[in-house]
Short mmCIF file of C-alpha atoms in Angstrom, two decimals:
data_model
loop_
_atom_site.label_atom_id
_atom_site.label_comp_id
_atom_site.label_asym_id
_atom_site.label_seq_id
_atom_site.Cartn_x
_atom_site.Cartn_y
_atom_site.Cartn_z
CA MET Z 4 128.98 140.73 24.96
CA ARG Z 5 130.91 138.70 22.40
CA VAL Z 6 129.80 135.06 22.01
CA SER Z 7 132.65 132.54 21.77
CA ARG Z 8 132.83 130.44 18.62
CA THR Z 9 132.29 126.72 18.62
CA THR Z 10 135.57 124.86 18.12
CA ALA Z 11 136.37 121.78 16.06
CA ALA Z 12 137.21 119.97 19.29
CA GLU Z 13 133.66 120.50 20.59
CA VAL Z 14 132.20 119.18 17.34
CA ALA Z 15 134.52 116.17 17.49
CA LYS Z 16 133.44 115.38 21.07
CA LEU Z 17 129.73 115.53 20.21
CA ALA Z 18 130.20 113.49 17.01
CA GLY Z 19 132.43 110.91 18.69
CA VAL Z 20 135.32 111.38 16.28
CA SER Z 21 138.80 112.89 16.36
CA GLN Z 22 139.43 116.59 15.71
CA PRO Z 23 141.40 115.87 12.49
CA THR Z 24 138.34 113.99 11.21
CA VAL Z 25 136.24 117.14 11.64
CA SER Z 26 138.81 119.08 9.62
CA ARG Z 27 138.80 116.47 6.86
CA VAL Z 28 135.00 116.51 6.59
CA PHE Z 29 135.09 120.21 5.70
CA MET Z 30 138.11 119.92 3.41
CA GLN Z 31 137.37 119.55 -0.32
CA GLY Z 32 138.52 116.21 -1.72
CA SER Z 33 139.21 114.50 1.63
CA LYS Z 34 137.95 110.95 2.13
CA VAL Z 35 135.78 110.34 5.20
CA SER Z 36 133.23 107.55 5.64
CA ALA Z 37 129.59 108.44 5.05
CA ASP Z 38 128.69 107.63 8.68
CA LYS Z 39 131.37 109.93 10.12
CA GLN Z 40 130.47 112.67 7.66
CA ARG Z 41 126.84 112.50 8.76
CA ARG Z 42 127.72 112.60 12.48
CA VAL Z 43 130.14 115.49 12.08
CA ARG Z 44 127.76 117.59 9.98
CA GLU Z 45 124.85 116.96 12.37
CA ALA Z 46 127.03 117.97 15.32
CA ALA Z 47 128.30 121.05 13.48
CA LEU Z 48 124.75 122.10 12.65
CA LYS Z 49 123.58 121.60 16.23
CA LEU Z 50 126.48 123.59 17.69
CA GLY Z 51 126.52 126.27 15.00
CA TYR Z 52 130.10 125.41 13.99
CA ARG Z 53 131.73 127.10 11.01
CA PRO Z 54 135.14 125.98 9.75
CA ASN Z 55 137.97 128.52 10.00
CA THR Z 56 139.00 128.93 6.37
CA LEU Z 57 141.90 131.24 7.29
CA ALA Z 58 143.44 128.65 9.59
CA ARG Z 59 142.90 125.94 6.99
CA SER Z 60 144.67 128.02 4.35
CA LEU Z 61 147.64 128.43 6.66
CA ASN Z 62 147.79 124.66 7.13
CA THR Z 63 147.31 123.71 3.47
CA GLY Z 64 149.03 126.63 1.75
CA ARG Z 65 145.84 127.26 -0.24
CA SER Z 66 143.19 129.91 0.31
CA ARG Z 67 140.67 128.16 -1.94
CA THR Z 68 139.91 131.60 -3.33
CA ILE Z 69 139.98 132.64 -6.98
CA GLY Z 70 140.39 136.25 -8.07
CA ILE Z 71 138.35 137.47 -11.05
CA VAL Z 72 139.14 140.81 -12.68
CA LEU Z 73 136.62 142.52 -14.99
CA ALA Z 74 136.66 145.84 -16.79
CA TYR Z 75 132.91 146.38 -16.44
CA LEU Z 76 129.51 144.73 -16.05
CA LYS Z 77 127.65 146.96 -18.50
CA ASN Z 78 127.69 144.16 -21.06
CA PRO Z 79 125.13 141.62 -19.77
CA PHE Z 80 127.30 138.78 -21.08
CA TYR Z 81 129.74 139.35 -18.22
CA THR Z 82 127.08 139.38 -15.51
CA GLU Z 83 125.83 136.04 -16.82
CA ALA Z 84 129.37 134.67 -17.13
CA LEU Z 85 130.32 135.83 -13.62
CA GLU Z 86 127.33 134.01 -12.17
CA LYS Z 87 128.28 130.82 -14.01
CA LEU Z 88 131.96 131.04 -13.01
CA SER Z 89 130.98 131.61 -9.37
CA SER Z 90 128.64 128.61 -9.42
CA GLU Z 91 131.25 126.37 -11.06
CA PHE Z 92 133.97 127.29 -8.55
CA HIS Z 93 131.56 126.85 -5.65
CA GLU Z 94 130.89 123.29 -6.85
CA HIS Z 95 134.63 122.64 -6.49
CA GLY Z 96 134.87 124.20 -3.02
CA TYR Z 97 136.30 127.57 -4.08
CA HIS Z 98 135.17 131.12 -3.37
CA ILE Z 99 135.71 134.05 -5.69
CA MET Z 100 136.86 137.64 -5.14
CA THR Z 101 135.79 140.08 -7.84
CA PHE Z 102 137.79 143.19 -8.70
CA PHE Z 103 137.25 145.81 -11.38
CA ALA Z 104 139.85 147.57 -13.52
CA SER Z 105 139.85 149.47 -16.77
CA ASN Z 106 141.90 148.20 -19.70
CA LEU Z 107 144.77 150.49 -18.71
CA THR Z 108 147.73 148.21 -18.09
CA ASP Z 109 148.85 150.01 -14.93
CA GLU Z 110 145.39 149.69 -13.36
CA VAL Z 111 145.08 145.98 -14.21
CA ASP Z 112 148.55 145.32 -12.84
CA GLY Z 113 147.67 147.18 -9.62
CA VAL Z 114 144.50 145.12 -9.10
CA VAL Z 115 146.40 141.87 -9.66
CA GLU Z 116 148.94 143.04 -7.06
CA ASP Z 117 146.02 143.36 -4.61
CA LEU Z 118 144.92 139.82 -5.47
CA LEU Z 119 148.43 138.54 -4.75
CA ALA Z 120 148.26 140.22 -1.35
CA HIS Z 121 145.03 138.26 -0.68
CA GLN Z 122 146.94 135.05 -1.51
CA VAL Z 123 144.47 133.81 -4.12
CA ASP Z 124 145.11 130.38 -5.62
CA GLY Z 125 144.47 131.52 -9.19
CA ILE Z 126 143.36 134.49 -11.27
CA ILE Z 127 140.90 134.94 -14.14
CA LEU Z 128 141.06 138.05 -16.28
CA ALA Z 129 137.72 138.63 -18.03
CA SER Z 130 137.57 141.42 -20.62
CA VAL Z 131 140.94 142.83 -19.56
CA SER Z 132 144.52 142.31 -20.74
CA VAL Z 133 147.71 141.85 -18.77
CA SER Z 134 151.27 143.06 -19.26
CA SER Z 135 154.12 140.66 -20.02
CA GLU Z 136 155.93 141.89 -16.89
CA LEU Z 137 153.02 140.95 -14.64
CA THR Z 138 152.60 137.62 -16.40
CA LYS Z 139 156.23 136.82 -15.58
CA ARG Z 140 155.72 137.85 -11.96
CA LEU Z 141 152.67 135.60 -11.59
CA GLN Z 142 154.61 132.70 -13.07
CA ASP Z 143 157.47 133.35 -10.64
CA HIS Z 144 154.99 133.25 -7.74
CA GLY Z 145 153.33 130.10 -9.05
CA ILE Z 146 149.93 131.80 -9.44
CA PRO Z 147 148.08 130.41 -12.49
CA LEU Z 148 146.26 132.82 -14.78
CA VAL Z 149 143.53 132.20 -17.38
CA LEU Z 150 142.05 134.78 -19.74
CA PHE Z 151 138.27 134.49 -20.11
CA ASN Z 152 136.74 135.83 -23.32
CA ARG Z 153 139.85 137.87 -23.98
CA GLY Z 154 142.53 136.27 -26.11
CA GLN Z 155 146.05 137.64 -26.39
CA GLU Z 156 148.66 136.88 -29.00
CA ASN Z 157 150.95 135.32 -26.41
CA PRO Z 158 151.34 131.53 -26.60
CA ASN Z 159 152.39 131.46 -22.92
CA LEU Z 160 148.94 132.59 -21.74
CA ALA Z 161 146.05 130.18 -21.19
CA SER Z 162 142.74 131.46 -22.51
CA VAL Z 163 139.16 130.44 -23.21
CA THR Z 164 137.25 132.27 -25.94
CA ALA Z 165 134.55 131.71 -28.50
CA ALA Z 166 135.70 130.81 -32.02
CA ASN Z 167 135.44 134.47 -32.97
CA PHE Z 168 136.93 134.33 -36.47
CA GLU Z 169 134.54 131.59 -37.56
CA GLY Z 170 131.66 133.41 -35.87
CA GLY Z 171 132.36 136.49 -37.97
CA ARG Z 172 132.38 134.35 -41.11
CA VAL Z 173 129.04 132.74 -40.22
CA ALA Z 174 127.44 136.14 -39.63
CA ALA Z 175 128.59 137.43 -43.04
CA ARG Z 176 127.57 134.19 -44.78
CA PHE Z 177 124.08 134.38 -43.27
CA LEU Z 178 123.52 137.99 -44.34
CA LEU Z 179 124.81 137.35 -47.85
CA ALA Z 180 122.61 134.28 -48.17
CA GLY Z 181 119.66 136.47 -47.22
CA GLY Z 182 120.27 138.64 -50.28
CA HIS Z 183 121.76 141.63 -48.48
CA LYS Z 184 124.06 143.78 -50.63
CA ARG Z 185 125.08 146.72 -48.43
CA ILE Z 186 126.41 145.08 -45.28
CA ALA Z 187 128.01 147.28 -42.61
CA HIS Z 188 130.00 146.14 -39.60
CA ILE Z 189 129.88 147.97 -36.28
CA ALA Z 190 132.95 146.31 -34.86
CA GLY Z 191 134.12 145.55 -31.36
CA TRP Z 192 137.21 147.17 -29.90
CA GLN Z 193 140.09 146.58 -32.29
CA LYS Z 194 142.64 146.64 -29.46
CA SER Z 195 141.05 143.40 -28.26
CA LEU Z 196 141.78 140.13 -30.05
CA ASN Z 197 138.09 139.17 -29.91
CA GLY Z 198 137.06 142.32 -31.77
CA ARG Z 199 139.79 141.91 -34.37
CA GLU Z 200 139.01 138.24 -35.00
CA ARG Z 201 135.26 138.79 -35.41
CA GLN Z 202 135.98 141.56 -37.89
CA ALA Z 203 138.63 139.49 -39.69
CA GLY Z 204 136.24 136.56 -40.10
CA PHE Z 205 133.52 138.86 -41.40
CA LEU Z 206 135.87 140.45 -43.95
CA ALA Z 207 137.31 137.08 -45.00
CA GLU Z 208 133.85 135.73 -45.85
CA MET Z 209 132.89 138.90 -47.71
CA SER Z 210 136.08 138.65 -49.76
CA ALA Z 211 135.58 134.93 -50.42
CA GLN Z 212 132.17 135.74 -51.90
CA GLY Z 213 133.59 138.52 -54.08
CA THR Z 214 132.13 141.53 -52.29
CA GLU Z 215 133.14 144.29 -49.89
CA PRO Z 216 131.43 145.72 -46.79
CA PHE Z 217 129.37 148.89 -47.03
CA HIS Z 218 131.35 150.34 -44.11
CA VAL Z 219 133.35 149.13 -41.10
CA VAL Z 220 133.78 151.20 -37.92
CA ASP Z 221 135.41 150.39 -34.57
CA CYS Z 222 132.86 151.21 -31.86
CA GLU Z 223 134.97 149.93 -28.94
CA TYR Z 224 132.10 147.85 -27.49
CA SER Z 225 130.42 151.14 -26.48
CA ARG Z 226 126.66 151.73 -26.80
CA VAL Z 227 127.22 155.49 -27.11
CA ILE Z 228 129.72 155.12 -29.95
CA ALA Z 229 127.53 152.47 -31.65
CA ARG Z 230 124.56 154.86 -31.63
CA LYS Z 231 126.61 157.65 -33.22
CA ALA Z 232 128.02 155.26 -35.79
CA THR Z 233 124.53 154.06 -36.73
CA LEU Z 234 123.36 157.61 -37.29
CA GLY Z 235 126.48 158.23 -39.36
CA LEU Z 236 125.75 155.30 -41.65
CA PHE Z 237 122.55 157.02 -42.83
CA GLU Z 238 123.77 160.64 -42.99
CA LYS Z 239 124.08 160.64 -46.78
CA GLY Z 240 120.74 159.04 -47.52
CA CYS Z 241 121.16 155.48 -48.78
CA GLY Z 242 122.52 153.50 -45.84
CA PRO Z 243 123.25 149.80 -45.34
CA ASP Z 244 120.58 147.15 -45.72
CA SER Z 245 122.11 145.10 -42.90
CA ILE Z 246 124.51 145.54 -39.96
CA PHE Z 247 126.68 142.95 -38.22
CA VAL Z 248 127.36 144.27 -34.72
CA GLY Z 249 130.36 143.11 -32.65
CA ASN Z 250 128.32 142.29 -29.54
CA ASP Z 251 124.72 142.37 -28.29
CA HIS Z 252 125.39 145.27 -25.92
CA MET Z 253 126.03 147.52 -28.93
CA ALA Z 254 123.38 145.79 -31.06
CA PHE Z 255 120.63 146.88 -28.65
CA ALA Z 256 121.73 150.51 -29.14
CA VAL Z 257 121.78 149.98 -32.92
CA LEU Z 258 118.22 148.59 -32.88
CA GLU Z 259 116.93 151.45 -30.74
CA THR Z 260 118.60 154.02 -33.01
CA LEU Z 261 117.25 152.48 -36.21
CA LYS Z 262 113.69 152.16 -34.92
CA HIS Z 263 113.21 155.20 -32.70
CA GLU Z 264 115.59 157.83 -34.08
CA LEU Z 265 115.72 157.00 -37.78
CA GLY Z 266 112.19 155.61 -38.08
CA LEU Z 267 113.38 152.52 -39.98
CA ASP Z 268 111.80 149.10 -39.96
CA VAL Z 269 113.82 146.14 -38.65
CA PRO Z 270 114.16 143.88 -40.55
CA GLY Z 271 112.12 145.39 -43.41
CA ASP Z 272 114.60 148.20 -44.07
CA VAL Z 273 117.67 146.97 -42.19
CA SER Z 274 118.65 143.58 -40.78
CA VAL Z 275 120.70 143.48 -37.57
CA ILE Z 276 122.77 140.60 -36.19
CA GLY Z 277 124.67 140.71 -32.88
CA TYR Z 278 127.16 138.56 -31.01
CA ASP Z 279 126.81 136.93 -27.53
CA ASP Z 280 123.13 135.92 -27.18
CA VAL Z 281 122.61 137.42 -23.73
CA ALA Z 282 119.20 136.82 -22.17
CA MET Z 283 117.86 140.22 -23.35
CA ALA Z 284 118.41 139.21 -26.99
CA ALA Z 285 115.36 136.93 -26.79
CA TRP Z 286 113.10 139.64 -25.38
CA LYS Z 287 110.33 140.67 -27.78
CA THR Z 288 111.57 144.27 -27.57
CA PHE Z 289 114.81 143.22 -29.33
CA ASP Z 290 114.15 139.76 -30.86
CA LEU Z 291 117.79 139.83 -31.93
CA THR Z 292 119.42 137.41 -34.34
CA THR Z 293 122.87 136.82 -32.89
CA MET Z 294 125.91 134.56 -32.61
CA ARG Z 295 125.64 132.72 -29.30
CA GLN Z 296 128.74 132.67 -27.12
CA PRO Z 297 128.17 129.54 -24.99
CA ALA Z 298 128.80 131.13 -21.56
CA ASN Z 299 128.11 127.85 -19.71
CA ARG Z 300 130.65 125.87 -21.70
CA MET Z 301 133.17 128.71 -21.61
CA ALA Z 302 132.84 128.97 -17.82
CA GLU Z 303 133.19 125.20 -17.37
CA ALA Z 304 136.29 125.11 -19.60
CA THR Z 305 137.83 128.05 -17.73
CA VAL Z 306 137.29 126.44 -14.32
CA ARG Z 307 138.70 123.11 -15.49
CA MET Z 308 141.74 124.81 -16.99
CA LEU Z 309 142.50 126.94 -13.94
CA LEU Z 310 142.01 124.10 -11.43
CA SER Z 311 144.29 121.84 -13.49
CA MET Z 312 146.92 124.59 -13.42
CA ILE Z 313 146.56 124.89 -9.63
CA ASP Z 314 147.07 121.11 -9.26
CA ASP Z 315 149.90 120.96 -11.80
CA PRO Z 316 152.46 123.79 -11.59
CA GLU Z 317 153.69 123.02 -15.10
CA PRO Z 318 150.63 122.27 -17.23
CA SER Z 319 150.58 122.45 -21.00
CA LEU Z 320 149.14 125.87 -21.74
CA GLY Z 321 146.88 126.54 -24.66
CA ARG Z 322 143.96 128.41 -26.07
CA ILE Z 323 140.52 126.85 -26.02
CA GLU Z 324 138.08 128.10 -28.64
CA ILE Z 325 134.43 127.11 -28.30
CA GLU Z 326 132.20 127.23 -31.35
CA SER Z 327 129.56 129.95 -31.51
CA GLN Z 328 126.05 129.11 -32.72
CA LEU Z 329 123.90 131.31 -34.94
CA ILE Z 330 120.56 132.01 -33.24
CA VAL Z 331 118.01 133.22 -35.79
CA ARG Z 332 115.27 135.55 -34.53
CA GLY Z 333 113.23 138.41 -35.95
CA SER Z 334 115.81 141.18 -36.48
CA THR Z 335 116.97 139.79 -39.85
CA ARG Z 336 115.49 138.94 -43.24
CA ASN Z 337 116.40 135.29 -43.41
CA PRO Z 338 117.30 132.96 -46.27
CA PRO Z 339 114.54 130.42 -47.03
CA ASP Z 340 116.57 127.49 -45.68
CA TRP Z 341 117.36 129.13 -42.31
CA GLN Z 342 114.78 128.42 -39.63
CA ARG Z 343 114.03 130.80 -36.80
CA ASP Z 344 115.18 129.60 -33.37
CA PRO Z 345 112.84 129.45 -30.33
#
């Protein structure tokens, strides 16, 4: 037998307030006196009342739902970032819907079409790109879009990324200062702006210091490809004495390959530096020196940007770059003036 749901009118009667007051108590940003809020929430708890978010969205024109599209969760950075984004939106009274799509444009566009059908208030694309046609369609529908950790060379798209070019420079500068001469780069996907900028910063610093990399290879942010590339670096005997890896996800594969397949000592034979500083990087198994992408700050900036776009249909768009920090651990031979981080 189906049990009938408690209504707002029943809560209002028990709390001694009007029905609109009950609605306002459960509406983000509404102003209700502390006494009325207390009475309404106590009555709602006693009666087991839950606000009807569907009905509220019909009244307000907002679903208070944000759509997040990811290509994958294999990279631990995105699981951490998704948790932080979800927490931030929850603090502002929003729920999230998570969808997955590969980096194929047609698939991403199809997923965003599904999000439009769910009437989301805004969309975040994390680790995926979007076509110019779909961008125009979202703008026509008044649905704001922010790219998270995936820049695009389109000034009309809002995005939040790490300062990837400078991060690449810092990584190269650190390895050179440590006396390394044969520095290889296992790069991130060169069809992504993040991967290109990290590589460009690395190469710019090498050039500025009058040297060239031992080898550079695009490993597409794939552990499998990174492993094969690492083996390839040592096929002809004398390999690199250090490797800058485009993200931690690949760096873990590089470390495992060096230690367990090639029998090399890290950092005695080869230094390894990654990019992201996911939680696993601090594990003793990896003890990875890496460039920290500040996921907390990136998530906060993304939420602020998207909510401001929801409130203002014509905001000033832009790209936010947040500085990466070098975290020094035990996978590198360090210059004397660089202290190891906790």
